[in-house]
Amino acid sequence: MSKEIRRNLVIIIILAVVIGGYAFFFLSPRIFQESKGNLLNTEIGREVKAGSGFSVVVEDWQYCKAEQSMAVIFSFKNSNSNPSEKIEYAAVSRNSARETKAVRCKVIYQSPTMATLTIDAVPKDFNEMAIRVKFVNKHATEDATIAFSSEFSESEFKEATATVFTNVYTVTEADSIKELDVIDLYRQKIERENKALSDAIQKLQGENAGYEVTQSDILARVAELRKDEQFLTDKEMEENQSQIKSYRESYDRYTAQIAKNNEEIQEKQAVIRKNNAKIKELDSIHSSSEGAK
């Protein structure tokens, strides 16, 4: 083999290595999927702070791959109770190559306490999906619009703004979004939560009833011990007082536990009342939609 042929062969090999390296570098994000643990996700039911007294909770997030659609249910908490606030949404999809694409959100229902959205034209290669929820002053100029940067960076979020996420592993799969009754879906979720809360309340009330029976037994035993004090020696009296003290400490512990349980019961009952108010709101939405047909 001549020197010229060998030199050309070496050049071809070097070029092949360089080109192959560049190709691998640019194609590897598409070839190797990012692991599940590294993808962004907001847990269902977790409160996400938005600043200025606002927070957002994802109640449900469903996806139909065949229809390339999503349905999302939000609930809101607003400690400011500002009647001038309105809520805006923007969504973006990101694929395994970390390329982002804005997608359109459609608000199906909106109130100060909850909202239902659909997202159409979800990219087939979506790996992660983000929705930015922004609380703005409805009297502000129309020039201020929501925009997404190319990065999912929470450090760039402004005040009264929250972003929630899902990914291909955590989103709930649905047979259809178009035929899905998101209002009824949310109502069922609230009813399941109320059932769980009611069961927990019954359990706590059962514990309290048991504690109260034990306290009654303690009082009866202490009364018996005190009744016999006139017949006791000094040493027996000392032992008797020690036993009464131990019973009193147990009684106080039960009293503290009952108070703690009652506080927890009141908190759960407050949640049930709020949930029932949401159910009434959902029923009114259904009534309005039925009347419009």
Tab-separated table of C-alpha atoms in Angstrom:
chain	number	residue	atom	x	y	z
A	1	MET	CA	0.000	0.000	0.000
A	2	SER	CA	1.496	3.318	-1.060
A	3	LYS	CA	2.154	6.164	1.362
A	4	GLU	CA	-0.498	8.315	-0.345
A	5	ILE	CA	-3.180	5.645	0.066
A	6	ARG	CA	-2.225	5.103	3.709
A	7	ARG	CA	-2.344	8.858	4.329
A	8	ASN	CA	-5.809	9.116	2.738
A	9	LEU	CA	-7.000	6.142	4.758
A	10	VAL	CA	-5.820	7.772	7.995
A	11	ILE	CA	-7.611	11.011	7.054
A	12	ILE	CA	-10.822	9.094	6.284
A	13	ILE	CA	-10.634	7.277	9.636
A	14	ILE	CA	-10.083	10.557	11.520
A	15	LEU	CA	-13.001	12.209	9.724
A	16	ALA	CA	-15.220	9.203	10.471
A	17	VAL	CA	-14.331	9.376	14.178
A	18	VAL	CA	-14.959	13.141	14.343
A	19	ILE	CA	-18.251	12.948	12.448
A	20	GLY	CA	-19.336	9.944	14.493
A	21	GLY	CA	-18.519	11.793	17.697
A	22	TYR	CA	-20.569	14.828	16.695
A	23	ALA	CA	-23.451	12.616	15.595
A	24	PHE	CA	-23.427	10.729	18.896
A	25	PHE	CA	-23.243	13.996	20.848
A	26	PHE	CA	-26.280	15.480	19.123
A	27	LEU	CA	-28.325	12.297	18.832
A	28	SER	CA	-27.628	10.757	22.237
A	29	PRO	CA	-30.400	12.736	24.022
A	30	ARG	CA	-32.883	11.184	21.584
A	31	ILE	CA	-31.366	7.709	21.797
A	32	PHE	CA	-31.005	7.503	25.577
A	33	GLN	CA	-34.180	8.413	27.512
A	34	GLU	CA	-33.728	10.438	30.694
A	35	SER	CA	-34.427	8.347	33.784
A	36	LYS	CA	-37.786	8.600	35.506
A	37	GLY	CA	-36.296	10.053	38.673
A	38	ASN	CA	-34.770	13.004	36.807
A	39	LEU	CA	-38.025	14.140	35.186
A	40	LEU	CA	-40.023	17.005	36.669
A	41	ASN	CA	-43.287	16.125	38.402
A	42	THR	CA	-45.695	17.807	40.811
A	43	GLU	CA	-47.452	15.313	43.052
A	44	ILE	CA	-51.231	15.254	42.948
A	45	GLY	CA	-52.639	17.113	45.946
A	46	ARG	CA	-49.392	18.928	46.808
A	47	GLU	CA	-49.735	22.658	47.449
A	48	VAL	CA	-47.422	24.763	45.289
A	49	LYS	CA	-46.791	28.283	46.594
A	50	ALA	CA	-47.239	31.085	44.088
A	51	GLY	CA	-46.260	34.028	46.279
A	52	SER	CA	-48.370	36.908	47.629
A	53	GLY	CA	-50.636	34.528	49.508
A	54	PHE	CA	-51.544	32.361	46.507
A	55	SER	CA	-51.029	28.649	46.011
A	56	VAL	CA	-51.999	26.038	43.432
A	57	VAL	CA	-52.926	22.370	43.850
A	58	VAL	CA	-53.092	19.858	41.002
A	59	GLU	CA	-56.171	17.741	41.726
A	60	ASP	CA	-55.906	15.558	38.622
A	61	TRP	CA	-53.888	15.380	35.399
A	62	GLN	CA	-54.966	12.960	32.668
A	63	TYR	CA	-53.551	12.238	29.218
A	64	CYS	CA	-54.912	10.459	26.149
A	65	LYS	CA	-52.105	9.608	23.750
A	66	ALA	CA	-54.476	8.675	20.924
A	67	GLU	CA	-56.169	12.088	21.038
A	68	GLN	CA	-52.945	13.934	21.954
A	69	SER	CA	-54.920	15.723	24.664
A	70	MET	CA	-54.697	16.381	28.394
A	71	ALA	CA	-57.204	17.396	31.052
A	72	VAL	CA	-56.037	19.158	34.219
A	73	ILE	CA	-57.973	20.107	37.342
A	74	PHE	CA	-56.631	22.835	39.642
A	75	SER	CA	-57.763	24.137	42.992
A	76	PHE	CA	-56.539	27.449	44.412
A	77	LYS	CA	-55.924	28.968	47.799
A	78	ASN	CA	-55.851	32.741	48.167
A	79	SER	CA	-55.256	34.188	51.613
A	80	ASN	CA	-55.409	37.736	50.208
A	81	SER	CA	-59.013	37.472	48.974
A	82	ASN	CA	-58.302	40.102	46.332
A	83	PRO	CA	-61.326	40.493	44.006
A	84	SER	CA	-59.144	42.160	41.357
A	85	GLU	CA	-57.086	39.034	40.717
A	86	LYS	CA	-57.479	36.920	37.591
A	87	ILE	CA	-55.656	33.735	36.616
A	88	GLU	CA	-53.767	33.116	33.391
A	89	TYR	CA	-52.194	29.929	32.072
A	90	ALA	CA	-49.419	28.940	29.696
A	91	ALA	CA	-48.153	25.460	28.896
A	92	VAL	CA	-44.981	24.073	27.374
A	93	SER	CA	-43.918	20.573	26.392
A	94	ARG	CA	-40.365	19.253	26.444
A	95	ASN	CA	-39.119	16.126	24.689
A	96	SER	CA	-36.265	13.793	25.582
A	97	ALA	CA	-33.845	16.000	23.620
A	98	ARG	CA	-34.849	18.862	25.980
A	99	GLU	CA	-36.443	20.777	23.121
A	100	THR	CA	-39.414	22.864	24.253
A	101	LYS	CA	-42.631	23.709	22.470
A	102	ALA	CA	-45.457	25.965	23.607
A	103	VAL	CA	-48.895	24.312	23.591
A	104	ARG	CA	-52.302	25.932	23.929
A	105	CYS	CA	-54.359	25.701	27.134
A	106	LYS	CA	-58.138	25.909	26.923
A	107	VAL	CA	-59.986	26.882	30.106
A	108	ILE	CA	-63.152	24.796	30.443
A	109	TYR	CA	-64.196	26.254	33.794
A	110	GLN	CA	-62.739	28.945	36.030
A	111	SER	CA	-63.665	30.211	39.489
A	112	PRO	CA	-61.686	31.737	42.373
A	113	THR	CA	-61.350	28.291	43.971
A	114	MET	CA	-60.916	25.862	41.056
A	115	ALA	CA	-60.376	25.475	37.320
A	116	THR	CA	-60.435	22.785	34.653
A	117	LEU	CA	-58.198	22.990	31.584
A	118	THR	CA	-57.588	20.944	28.475
A	119	ILE	CA	-54.421	20.881	26.383
A	120	ASP	CA	-54.799	19.890	22.745
A	121	ALA	CA	-52.105	19.025	20.221
A	122	VAL	CA	-49.786	17.531	22.835
A	123	PRO	CA	-46.598	16.609	20.959
A	124	LYS	CA	-46.281	12.867	20.398
A	125	ASP	CA	-42.705	12.961	21.705
A	126	PHE	CA	-43.611	14.814	24.916
A	127	ASN	CA	-41.456	13.796	27.854
A	128	GLU	CA	-42.408	16.494	30.327
A	129	MET	CA	-45.272	18.984	30.431
A	130	ALA	CA	-45.384	22.206	32.436
A	131	ILE	CA	-48.240	24.606	33.115
A	132	ARG	CA	-47.496	28.047	34.459
A	133	VAL	CA	-50.291	29.527	36.565
A	134	LYS	CA	-50.094	33.264	37.087
A	135	PHE	CA	-52.259	35.431	39.308
A	136	VAL	CA	-52.475	38.937	37.806
A	137	ASN	CA	-54.421	42.123	38.352
A	138	LYS	CA	-57.345	42.101	35.917
A	139	HIS	CA	-57.085	45.881	35.626
A	140	ALA	CA	-53.487	45.719	34.404
A	141	THR	CA	-52.661	46.498	30.776
A	142	GLU	CA	-53.045	43.767	28.212
A	143	ASP	CA	-49.355	44.194	27.290
A	144	ALA	CA	-48.315	41.990	30.209
A	145	THR	CA	-48.586	38.428	28.888
A	146	ILE	CA	-47.241	35.118	30.080
A	147	ALA	CA	-44.142	33.928	28.291
A	148	PHE	CA	-42.059	30.810	28.792
A	149	SER	CA	-38.312	30.746	28.648
A	150	SER	CA	-36.647	27.779	26.973
A	151	GLU	CA	-35.643	26.415	30.382
A	152	PHE	CA	-37.843	25.004	33.155
A	153	SER	CA	-36.129	27.126	35.791
A	154	GLU	CA	-38.192	27.909	38.885
A	155	SER	CA	-35.702	30.612	39.859
A	156	GLU	CA	-37.076	32.739	37.008
A	157	PHE	CA	-40.667	32.647	38.226
A	158	LYS	CA	-42.159	35.960	39.203
A	159	GLU	CA	-44.281	36.762	42.217
A	160	ALA	CA	-47.789	35.283	42.293
A	161	THR	CA	-46.708	32.664	39.756
A	162	ALA	CA	-46.414	28.894	40.125
A	163	THR	CA	-45.475	26.181	37.665
A	164	VAL	CA	-46.594	22.583	37.952
A	165	PHE	CA	-45.265	19.587	36.034
A	166	THR	CA	-46.047	16.079	34.885
A	167	ASN	CA	-44.161	13.585	32.721
A	168	VAL	CA	-44.736	10.467	30.650
A	169	TYR	CA	-44.296	8.242	33.715
A	170	THR	CA	-46.529	10.069	36.201
A	171	VAL	CA	-49.430	11.424	34.143
A	172	THR	CA	-52.653	9.406	34.462
A	173	GLU	CA	-53.566	7.686	31.213
A	174	ALA	CA	-57.157	8.081	29.974
A	175	ASP	CA	-59.026	6.350	27.168
A	176	SER	CA	-60.424	9.676	26.024
A	177	ILE	CA	-60.224	13.324	27.015
A	178	LYS	CA	-62.988	14.494	24.664
A	179	GLU	CA	-65.494	12.154	26.296
A	180	LEU	CA	-64.129	12.696	29.794
A	181	ASP	CA	-66.390	14.598	32.191
A	182	VAL	CA	-63.705	16.429	34.171
A	183	ILE	CA	-66.295	18.033	36.436
A	184	ASP	CA	-67.736	14.664	37.442
A	185	LEU	CA	-64.198	13.299	37.762
A	186	TYR	CA	-63.290	16.031	40.233
A	187	ARG	CA	-66.546	15.528	42.133
A	188	GLN	CA	-65.774	11.819	42.557
A	189	LYS	CA	-62.286	12.660	43.788
A	190	ILE	CA	-63.699	15.048	46.418
A	191	GLU	CA	-66.244	12.459	47.545
A	192	ARG	CA	-63.464	9.866	47.953
A	193	GLU	CA	-61.478	12.367	50.008
A	194	ASN	CA	-64.516	13.114	52.183
A	195	LYS	CA	-65.045	9.381	52.732
A	196	ALA	CA	-61.418	8.976	53.842
A	197	LEU	CA	-61.727	12.006	56.147
A	198	SER	CA	-64.987	10.694	57.645
A	199	ASP	CA	-63.392	7.299	58.293
A	200	ALA	CA	-60.422	9.009	59.974
A	201	ILE	CA	-62.796	11.087	62.126
A	202	GLN	CA	-64.679	7.962	63.215
A	203	LYS	CA	-61.391	6.312	64.158
A	204	LEU	CA	-60.335	9.325	66.239
A	205	GLN	CA	-63.744	9.494	67.912
A	206	GLY	CA	-63.444	5.783	68.719
A	207	GLU	CA	-60.030	6.395	70.287
A	208	ASN	CA	-61.467	9.240	72.378
A	209	ALA	CA	-64.340	7.046	73.547
A	210	GLY	CA	-61.821	4.417	74.674
A	211	TYR	CA	-59.727	7.030	76.478
A	212	GLU	CA	-62.812	8.381	78.251
A	213	VAL	CA	-63.760	4.885	79.464
A	214	THR	CA	-60.223	4.439	80.800
A	215	GLN	CA	-60.388	7.835	82.503
A	216	SER	CA	-63.656	6.846	84.146
A	217	ASP	CA	-62.006	3.674	85.427
A	218	ILE	CA	-59.064	5.718	86.720
A	219	LEU	CA	-61.386	8.049	88.668
A	220	ALA	CA	-63.196	5.072	90.186
A	221	ARG	CA	-59.906	3.419	91.203
A	222	VAL	CA	-58.544	6.658	92.722
A	223	ALA	CA	-61.786	7.043	94.710
A	224	GLU	CA	-61.314	3.525	96.088
A	225	LEU	CA	-57.695	4.246	97.026
A	226	ARG	CA	-58.655	7.452	98.814
A	227	LYS	CA	-61.486	5.714	100.694
A	228	ASP	CA	-59.034	3.259	102.277
A	229	GLU	CA	-56.484	5.908	103.337
A	230	GLN	CA	-57.798	6.110	106.920
A	231	PHE	CA	-56.785	2.491	107.485
A	232	LEU	CA	-53.263	2.707	106.048
A	233	THR	CA	-49.914	2.896	107.805
A	234	ASP	CA	-47.490	5.679	106.923
A	235	LYS	CA	-45.597	3.442	104.538
A	236	GLU	CA	-48.802	2.188	102.920
A	237	MET	CA	-50.030	5.780	102.684
A	238	GLU	CA	-46.834	6.755	100.830
A	239	GLU	CA	-47.301	3.895	98.363
A	240	ASN	CA	-50.977	4.789	97.998
A	241	GLN	CA	-50.153	8.435	97.178
A	242	SER	CA	-47.539	7.322	94.656
A	243	GLN	CA	-50.115	5.139	92.913
A	244	ILE	CA	-52.683	7.960	92.884
A	245	LYS	CA	-50.060	10.292	91.375
A	246	SER	CA	-49.336	7.737	88.641
A	247	TYR	CA	-53.054	7.443	87.871
A	248	ARG	CA	-53.371	11.244	87.746
A	249	GLU	CA	-50.493	11.480	85.261
A	250	SER	CA	-52.125	8.817	83.098
A	251	TYR	CA	-55.437	10.684	83.301
A	252	ASP	CA	-53.729	13.910	82.184
A	253	ARG	CA	-52.027	12.131	79.263
A	254	TYR	CA	-55.391	10.819	78.086
A	255	THR	CA	-56.860	14.316	78.437
A	256	ALA	CA	-54.061	15.763	76.284
A	257	GLN	CA	-54.518	13.020	73.659
A	258	ILE	CA	-58.273	13.597	73.556
A	259	ALA	CA	-57.686	17.331	73.040
A	260	LYS	CA	-55.192	16.587	70.262
A	261	ASN	CA	-57.635	14.200	68.592
A	262	ASN	CA	-60.445	16.751	68.873
A	263	GLU	CA	-58.259	19.372	67.211
A	264	GLU	CA	-57.494	16.954	64.374
A	265	ILE	CA	-61.205	16.118	64.069
A	266	GLN	CA	-62.049	19.815	63.761
A	267	GLU	CA	-59.420	20.268	61.044
A	268	LYS	CA	-60.795	17.319	59.058
A	269	GLN	CA	-64.360	18.563	59.497
A	270	ALA	CA	-63.270	21.966	58.155
A	271	VAL	CA	-61.811	20.263	55.074
A	272	ILE	CA	-65.059	18.324	54.589
A	273	ARG	CA	-67.051	21.577	54.757
A	274	LYS	CA	-64.796	23.147	52.119
A	275	ASN	CA	-65.091	20.030	49.973
A	276	ASN	CA	-68.880	20.106	50.266
A	277	ALA	CA	-68.821	23.725	49.096
A	278	LYS	CA	-66.773	22.602	46.082
A	279	ILE	CA	-69.281	19.831	45.371
A	280	LYS	CA	-72.110	22.395	45.390
A	281	GLU	CA	-70.118	24.524	42.968
A	282	LEU	CA	-69.558	21.528	40.689
A	283	ASP	CA	-73.256	20.641	40.843
A	284	SER	CA	-74.145	24.184	39.778
A	285	ILE	CA	-71.741	23.878	36.824
A	286	HIS	CA	-73.450	20.684	35.730
A	287	SER	CA	-76.869	22.266	36.145
A	288	SER	CA	-75.811	25.238	34.015
A	289	SER	CA	-74.333	23.012	31.298
A	290	GLU	CA	-77.441	20.828	31.251
A	291	GLY	CA	-79.659	23.900	30.947
A	292	ALA	CA	-77.596	25.168	28.010
A	293	LYS	CA	-78.171	21.977	26.005
